[in-house]
Short mmCIF file of C-alpha atoms and ligand atoms in Angstrom, two decimals:
data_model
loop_
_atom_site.label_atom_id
_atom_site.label_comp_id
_atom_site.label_asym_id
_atom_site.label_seq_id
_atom_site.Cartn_x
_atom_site.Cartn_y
_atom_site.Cartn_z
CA UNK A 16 -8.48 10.00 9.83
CA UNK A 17 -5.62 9.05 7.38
CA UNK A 18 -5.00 6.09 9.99
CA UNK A 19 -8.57 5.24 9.63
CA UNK A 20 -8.76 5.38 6.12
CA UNK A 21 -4.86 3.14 5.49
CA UNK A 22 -6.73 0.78 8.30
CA UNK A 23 -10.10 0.15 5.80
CA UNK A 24 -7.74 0.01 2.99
CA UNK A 25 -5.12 -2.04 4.00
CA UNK A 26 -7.68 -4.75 6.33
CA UNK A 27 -7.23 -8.02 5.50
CA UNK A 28 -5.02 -8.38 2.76
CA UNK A 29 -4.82 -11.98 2.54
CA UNK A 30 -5.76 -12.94 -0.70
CA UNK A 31 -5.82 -16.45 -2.03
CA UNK A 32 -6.99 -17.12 -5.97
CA UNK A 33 -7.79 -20.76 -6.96
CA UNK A 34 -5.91 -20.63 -10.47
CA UNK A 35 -8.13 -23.52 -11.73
CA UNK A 36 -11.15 -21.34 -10.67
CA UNK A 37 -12.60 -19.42 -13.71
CA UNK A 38 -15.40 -17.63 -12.30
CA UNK A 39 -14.67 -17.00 -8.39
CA UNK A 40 -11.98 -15.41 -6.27
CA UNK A 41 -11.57 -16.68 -2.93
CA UNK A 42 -10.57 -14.16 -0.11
CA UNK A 43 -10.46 -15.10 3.22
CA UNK A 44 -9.03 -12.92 6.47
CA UNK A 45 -9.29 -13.49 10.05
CA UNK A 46 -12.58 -14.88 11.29
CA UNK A 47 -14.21 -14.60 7.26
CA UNK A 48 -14.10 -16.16 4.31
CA UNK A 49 -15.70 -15.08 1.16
CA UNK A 50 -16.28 -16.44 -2.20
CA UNK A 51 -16.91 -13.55 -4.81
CA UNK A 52 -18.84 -14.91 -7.58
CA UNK A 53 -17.27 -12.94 -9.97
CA UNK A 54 -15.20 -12.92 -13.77
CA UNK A 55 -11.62 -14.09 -12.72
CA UNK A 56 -9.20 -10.94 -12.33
CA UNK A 57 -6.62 -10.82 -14.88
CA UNK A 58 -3.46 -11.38 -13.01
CA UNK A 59 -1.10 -9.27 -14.73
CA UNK A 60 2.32 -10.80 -13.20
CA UNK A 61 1.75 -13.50 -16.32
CA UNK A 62 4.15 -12.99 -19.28
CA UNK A 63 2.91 -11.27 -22.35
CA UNK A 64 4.14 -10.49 -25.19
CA UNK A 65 6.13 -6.90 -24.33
CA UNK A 66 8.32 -9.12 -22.10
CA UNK A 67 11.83 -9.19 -23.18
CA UNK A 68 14.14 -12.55 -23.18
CA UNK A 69 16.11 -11.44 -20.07
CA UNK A 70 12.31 -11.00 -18.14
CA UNK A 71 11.49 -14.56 -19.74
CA UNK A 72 14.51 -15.65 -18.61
CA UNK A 73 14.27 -14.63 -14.76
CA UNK A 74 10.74 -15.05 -14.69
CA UNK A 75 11.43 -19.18 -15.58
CA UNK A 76 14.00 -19.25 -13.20
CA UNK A 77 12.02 -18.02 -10.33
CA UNK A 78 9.19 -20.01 -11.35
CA UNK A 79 11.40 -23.31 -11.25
CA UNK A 80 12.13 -22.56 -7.71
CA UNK A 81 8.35 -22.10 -6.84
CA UNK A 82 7.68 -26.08 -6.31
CA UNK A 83 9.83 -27.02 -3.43
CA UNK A 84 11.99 -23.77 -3.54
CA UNK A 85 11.03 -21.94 -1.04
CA UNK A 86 9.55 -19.28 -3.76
CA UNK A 87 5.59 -18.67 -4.51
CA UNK A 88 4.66 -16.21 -7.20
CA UNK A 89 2.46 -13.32 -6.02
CA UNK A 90 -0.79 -12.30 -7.82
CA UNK A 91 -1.14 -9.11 -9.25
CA UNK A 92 -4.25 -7.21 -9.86
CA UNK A 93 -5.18 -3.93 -11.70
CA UNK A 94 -7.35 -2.69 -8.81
CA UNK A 95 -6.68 -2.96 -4.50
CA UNK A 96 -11.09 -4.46 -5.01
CA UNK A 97 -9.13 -7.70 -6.14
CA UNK A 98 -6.23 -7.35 -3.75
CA UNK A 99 -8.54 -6.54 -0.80
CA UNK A 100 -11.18 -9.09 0.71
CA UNK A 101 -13.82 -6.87 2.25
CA UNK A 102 -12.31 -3.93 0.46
CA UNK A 103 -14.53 -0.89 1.73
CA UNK A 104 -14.65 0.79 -1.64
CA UNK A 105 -17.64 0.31 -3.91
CA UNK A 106 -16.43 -2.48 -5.82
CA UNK A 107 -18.23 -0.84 -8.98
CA UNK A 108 -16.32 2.04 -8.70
CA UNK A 109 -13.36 2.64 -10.94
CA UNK A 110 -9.88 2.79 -9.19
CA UNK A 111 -6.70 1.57 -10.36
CA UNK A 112 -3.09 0.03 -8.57
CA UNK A 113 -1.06 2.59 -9.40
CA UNK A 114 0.97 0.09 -11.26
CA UNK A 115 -1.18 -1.10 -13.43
CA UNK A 116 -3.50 1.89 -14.41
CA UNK A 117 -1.95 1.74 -18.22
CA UNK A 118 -4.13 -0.47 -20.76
CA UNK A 119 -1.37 -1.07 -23.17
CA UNK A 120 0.72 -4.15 -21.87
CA UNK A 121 4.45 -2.64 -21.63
CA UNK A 122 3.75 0.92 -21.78
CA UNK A 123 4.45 1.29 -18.07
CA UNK A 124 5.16 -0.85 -14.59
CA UNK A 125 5.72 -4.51 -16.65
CA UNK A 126 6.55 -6.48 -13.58
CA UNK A 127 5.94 -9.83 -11.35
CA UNK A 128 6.36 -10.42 -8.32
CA UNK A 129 8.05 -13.67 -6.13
CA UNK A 130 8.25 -14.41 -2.11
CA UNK A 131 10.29 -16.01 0.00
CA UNK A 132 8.41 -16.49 3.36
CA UNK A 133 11.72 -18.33 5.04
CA UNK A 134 14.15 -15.47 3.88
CA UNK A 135 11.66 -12.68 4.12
CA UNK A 136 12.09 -11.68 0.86
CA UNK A 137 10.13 -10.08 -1.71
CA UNK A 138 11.76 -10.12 -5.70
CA UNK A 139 10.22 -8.24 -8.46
CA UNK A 140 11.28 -8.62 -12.05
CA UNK A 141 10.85 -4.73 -13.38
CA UNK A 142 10.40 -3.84 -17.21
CA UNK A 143 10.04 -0.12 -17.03
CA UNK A 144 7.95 0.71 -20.38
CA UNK A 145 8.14 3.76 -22.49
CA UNK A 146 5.93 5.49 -20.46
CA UNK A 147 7.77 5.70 -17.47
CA UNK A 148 10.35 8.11 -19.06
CA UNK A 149 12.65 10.59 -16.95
CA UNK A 150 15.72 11.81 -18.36
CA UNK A 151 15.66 10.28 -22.23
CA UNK A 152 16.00 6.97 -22.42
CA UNK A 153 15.54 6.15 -19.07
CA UNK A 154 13.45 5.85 -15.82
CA UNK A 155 11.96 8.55 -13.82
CA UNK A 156 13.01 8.18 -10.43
CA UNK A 157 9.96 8.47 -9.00
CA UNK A 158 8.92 5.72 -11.01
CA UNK A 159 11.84 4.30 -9.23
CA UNK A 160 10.52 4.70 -5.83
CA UNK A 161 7.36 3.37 -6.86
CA UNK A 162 8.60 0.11 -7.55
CA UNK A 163 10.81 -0.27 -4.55
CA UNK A 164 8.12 0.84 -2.35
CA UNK A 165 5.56 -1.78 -3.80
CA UNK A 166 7.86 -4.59 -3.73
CA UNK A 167 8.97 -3.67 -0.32
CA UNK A 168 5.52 -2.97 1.02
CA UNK A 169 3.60 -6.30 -0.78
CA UNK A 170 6.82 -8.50 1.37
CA UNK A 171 6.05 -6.15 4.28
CA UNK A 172 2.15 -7.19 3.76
CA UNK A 173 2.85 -11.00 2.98
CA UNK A 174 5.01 -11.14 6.40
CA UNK A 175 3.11 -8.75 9.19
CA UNK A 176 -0.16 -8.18 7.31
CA UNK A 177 -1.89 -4.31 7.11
CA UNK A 178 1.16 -1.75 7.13
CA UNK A 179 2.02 2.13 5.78
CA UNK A 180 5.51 3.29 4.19
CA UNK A 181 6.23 5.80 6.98
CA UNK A 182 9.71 6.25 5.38
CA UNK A 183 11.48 5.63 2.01
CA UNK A 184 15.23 6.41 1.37
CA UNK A 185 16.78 5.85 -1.84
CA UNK A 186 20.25 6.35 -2.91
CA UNK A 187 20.19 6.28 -7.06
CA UNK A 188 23.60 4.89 -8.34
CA UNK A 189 22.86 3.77 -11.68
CA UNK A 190 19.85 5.35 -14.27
CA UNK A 191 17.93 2.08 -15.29
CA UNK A 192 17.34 2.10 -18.66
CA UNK A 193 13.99 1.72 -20.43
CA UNK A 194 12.89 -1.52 -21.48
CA UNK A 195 15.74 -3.13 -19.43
CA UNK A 196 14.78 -5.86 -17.04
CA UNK A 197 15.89 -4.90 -13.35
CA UNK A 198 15.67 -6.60 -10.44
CA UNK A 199 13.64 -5.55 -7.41
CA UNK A 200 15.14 -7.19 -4.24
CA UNK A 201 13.44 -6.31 -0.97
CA UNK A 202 13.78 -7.74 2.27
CA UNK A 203 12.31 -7.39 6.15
CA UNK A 204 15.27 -7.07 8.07
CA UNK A 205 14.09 -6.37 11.85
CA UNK A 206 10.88 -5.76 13.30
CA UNK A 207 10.30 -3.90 16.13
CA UNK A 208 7.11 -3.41 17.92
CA UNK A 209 5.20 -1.99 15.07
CA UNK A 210 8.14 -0.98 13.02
CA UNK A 211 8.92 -3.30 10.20
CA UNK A 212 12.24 -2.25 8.53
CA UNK A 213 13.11 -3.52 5.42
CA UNK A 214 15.82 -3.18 2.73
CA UNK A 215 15.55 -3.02 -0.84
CA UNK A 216 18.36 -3.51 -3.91
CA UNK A 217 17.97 -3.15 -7.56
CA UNK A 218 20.30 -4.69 -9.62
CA UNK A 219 20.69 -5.15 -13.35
CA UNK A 220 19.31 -8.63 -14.67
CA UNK A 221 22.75 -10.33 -14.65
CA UNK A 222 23.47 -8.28 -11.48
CA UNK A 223 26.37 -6.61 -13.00
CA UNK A 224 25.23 -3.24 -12.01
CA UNK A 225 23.61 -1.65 -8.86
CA UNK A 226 20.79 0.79 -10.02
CA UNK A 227 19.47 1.48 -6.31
CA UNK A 228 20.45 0.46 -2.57
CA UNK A 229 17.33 1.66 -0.44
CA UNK A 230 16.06 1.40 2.91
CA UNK A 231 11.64 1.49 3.71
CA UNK A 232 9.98 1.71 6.94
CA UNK A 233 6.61 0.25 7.32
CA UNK A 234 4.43 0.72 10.24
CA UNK A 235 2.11 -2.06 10.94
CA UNK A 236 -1.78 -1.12 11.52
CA UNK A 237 -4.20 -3.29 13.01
CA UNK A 238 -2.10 -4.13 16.20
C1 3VV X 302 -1.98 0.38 -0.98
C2 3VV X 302 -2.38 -0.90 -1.68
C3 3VV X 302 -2.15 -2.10 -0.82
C4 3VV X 302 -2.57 -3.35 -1.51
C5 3VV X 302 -2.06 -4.56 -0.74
C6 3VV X 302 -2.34 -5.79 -1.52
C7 3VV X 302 -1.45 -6.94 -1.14
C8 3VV X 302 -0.08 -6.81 -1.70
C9 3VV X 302 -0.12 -6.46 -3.10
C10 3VV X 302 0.57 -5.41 -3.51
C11 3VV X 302 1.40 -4.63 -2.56
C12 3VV X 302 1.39 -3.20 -2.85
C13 3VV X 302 2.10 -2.49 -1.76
C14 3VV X 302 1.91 -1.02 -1.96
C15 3VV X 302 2.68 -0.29 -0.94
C16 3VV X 302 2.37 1.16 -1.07
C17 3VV X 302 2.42 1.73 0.29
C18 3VV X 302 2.05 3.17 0.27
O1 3VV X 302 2.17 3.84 -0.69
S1 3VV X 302 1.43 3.78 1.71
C19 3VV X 302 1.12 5.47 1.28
C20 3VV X 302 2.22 6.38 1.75
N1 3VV X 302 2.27 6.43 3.19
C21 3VV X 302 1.41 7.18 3.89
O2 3VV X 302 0.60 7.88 3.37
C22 3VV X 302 1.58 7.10 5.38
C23 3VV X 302 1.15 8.38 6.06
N2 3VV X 302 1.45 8.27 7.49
C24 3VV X 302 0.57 7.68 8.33
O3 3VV X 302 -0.52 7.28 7.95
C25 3VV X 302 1.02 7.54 9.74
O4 3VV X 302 2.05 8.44 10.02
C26 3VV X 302 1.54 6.09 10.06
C27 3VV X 302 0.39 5.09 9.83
C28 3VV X 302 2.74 5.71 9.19
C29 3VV X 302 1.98 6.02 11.51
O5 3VV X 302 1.02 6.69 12.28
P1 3VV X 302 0.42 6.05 13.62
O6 3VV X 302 -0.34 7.14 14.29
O7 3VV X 302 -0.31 4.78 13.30
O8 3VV X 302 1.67 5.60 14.47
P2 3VV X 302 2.80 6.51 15.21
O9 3VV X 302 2.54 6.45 16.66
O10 3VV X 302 2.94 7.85 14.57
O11 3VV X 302 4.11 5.67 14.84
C30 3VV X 302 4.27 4.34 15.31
C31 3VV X 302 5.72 4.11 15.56
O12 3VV X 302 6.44 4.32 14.32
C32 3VV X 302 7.39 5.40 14.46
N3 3VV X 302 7.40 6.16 13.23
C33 3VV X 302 6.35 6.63 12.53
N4 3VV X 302 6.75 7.30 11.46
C34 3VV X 302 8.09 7.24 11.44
C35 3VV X 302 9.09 7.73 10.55
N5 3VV X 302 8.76 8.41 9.46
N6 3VV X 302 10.37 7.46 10.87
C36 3VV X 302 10.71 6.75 11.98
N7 3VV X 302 9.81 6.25 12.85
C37 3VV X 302 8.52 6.50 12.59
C38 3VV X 302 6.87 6.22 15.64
O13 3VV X 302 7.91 6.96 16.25
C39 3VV X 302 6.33 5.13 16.53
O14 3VV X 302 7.42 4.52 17.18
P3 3VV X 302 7.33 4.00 18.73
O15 3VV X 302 6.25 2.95 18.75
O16 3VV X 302 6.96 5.21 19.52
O17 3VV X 302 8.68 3.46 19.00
#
């Protein structure tokens, strides 16, 4: 059943959005392809104003290496409707990424995401908001695994398409404070069958201090 339901959930992922196009969203999976007349999604992996110069910073520098790089910046929607093509849910009703189910720009997961097809990496630039508070001051660790297990997963989901976390280990070394700017590094390391392991860092901006070393492994569905 649960294997059912990750299968309608997680089918057909591929997601392309035309940024010129201002009132459809293209989504196209094996065999279909759909044009939702629809409002544009607000992709929230944009800077606003809650960013902070060291999430400026990184976010430029990743962006320079998108043209010719070997780096593409990854869309990022408030609801899986915009992330899925042929989602199963009722598109009217009301559901929420985890990630983004805050209104208030920086109150929670402030984060964008960049992939590296060739190195099989997935980055995410992480501004844990105020709302994300464990001990004082800083970030709840399952906040924590959130974060690793989405940037993980969406570089497990760009490379092998439909997959589950089946397992997530984390070894905490340094508390990350709020409203710091941390960096998410995940990356496939072997695949096996329909095992897709993958490892995951976070580091400080200026990589001066390792917050998390983690390992994630994703089963793929739809094989
Ligand atoms: C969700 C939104 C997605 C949006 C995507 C948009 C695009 C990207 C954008 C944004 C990315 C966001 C990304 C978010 C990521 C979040 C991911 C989650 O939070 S997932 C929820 C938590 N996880 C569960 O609830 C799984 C619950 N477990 C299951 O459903 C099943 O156990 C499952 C599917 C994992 C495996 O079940 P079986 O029946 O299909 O397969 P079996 O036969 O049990 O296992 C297959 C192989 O894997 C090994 N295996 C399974 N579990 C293992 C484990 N825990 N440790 C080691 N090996 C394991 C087995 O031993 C077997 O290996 P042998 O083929 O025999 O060699």
């Amino acid at each position: 059943m649960l294997r059912n339901c990750a299968r309608l959930l997680l089918r057909g992922t591929a997601l392309s959005v035309r940024p010129q196009a201002v009132h459809s969203v293209r989504c196209s999976f094996p065999g279909i392809t759909r044009t939702f007349a629809e409002e544009q999604p607000r992709d929230y992996g944009f800077p606003n104003a809650t960013w902070n110069s060291n999430m400026m910073g990184l976010y430029q520098t990743y962006l320079a290496q998108c043209n010719g790089g070997g780096w593409r910046k990854i869309p990022s929607y408030n609801t899986t409707v915009h992330h899925i093509a042929g989602d199963p849910l009722d598109p009217a009703r009301e559901t929420r990424l985890f990630t983004r189910n805050l209104d208030q720009d920086g109150d929670g997961f402030e984060y964008c995401m960049f992939y590296n097809k060739a190195e099989r990496r997935m980055v995410c630039l992480f501004q844990p908001g105020p709302y994300l508070e464990g001990p004082p001051g800083y970030t709840h660790g399952g906040c924590i695994a959130t974060i690793i297990d989405s940037t993980a997963g969406a570089g497990a989901v760009y490379l092998c398409g439909s997959v589950m976390t089946a397992n997530l280990n984390i070894n905490y070394k340094n508390p990350i404070r709020l409203g710091s700017t941390v960096i998410v590094d995940s990356k496939v390391e072997k695949i096996e069958n329909r095992k897709v392991y993958t490892t995951c860092h976070i580091r400080s901006h200026d990589d001066t201090v390792l917050h998390t070393e983690s390992t994630v492994l994703f089963i793929k569905l739809n094989v």
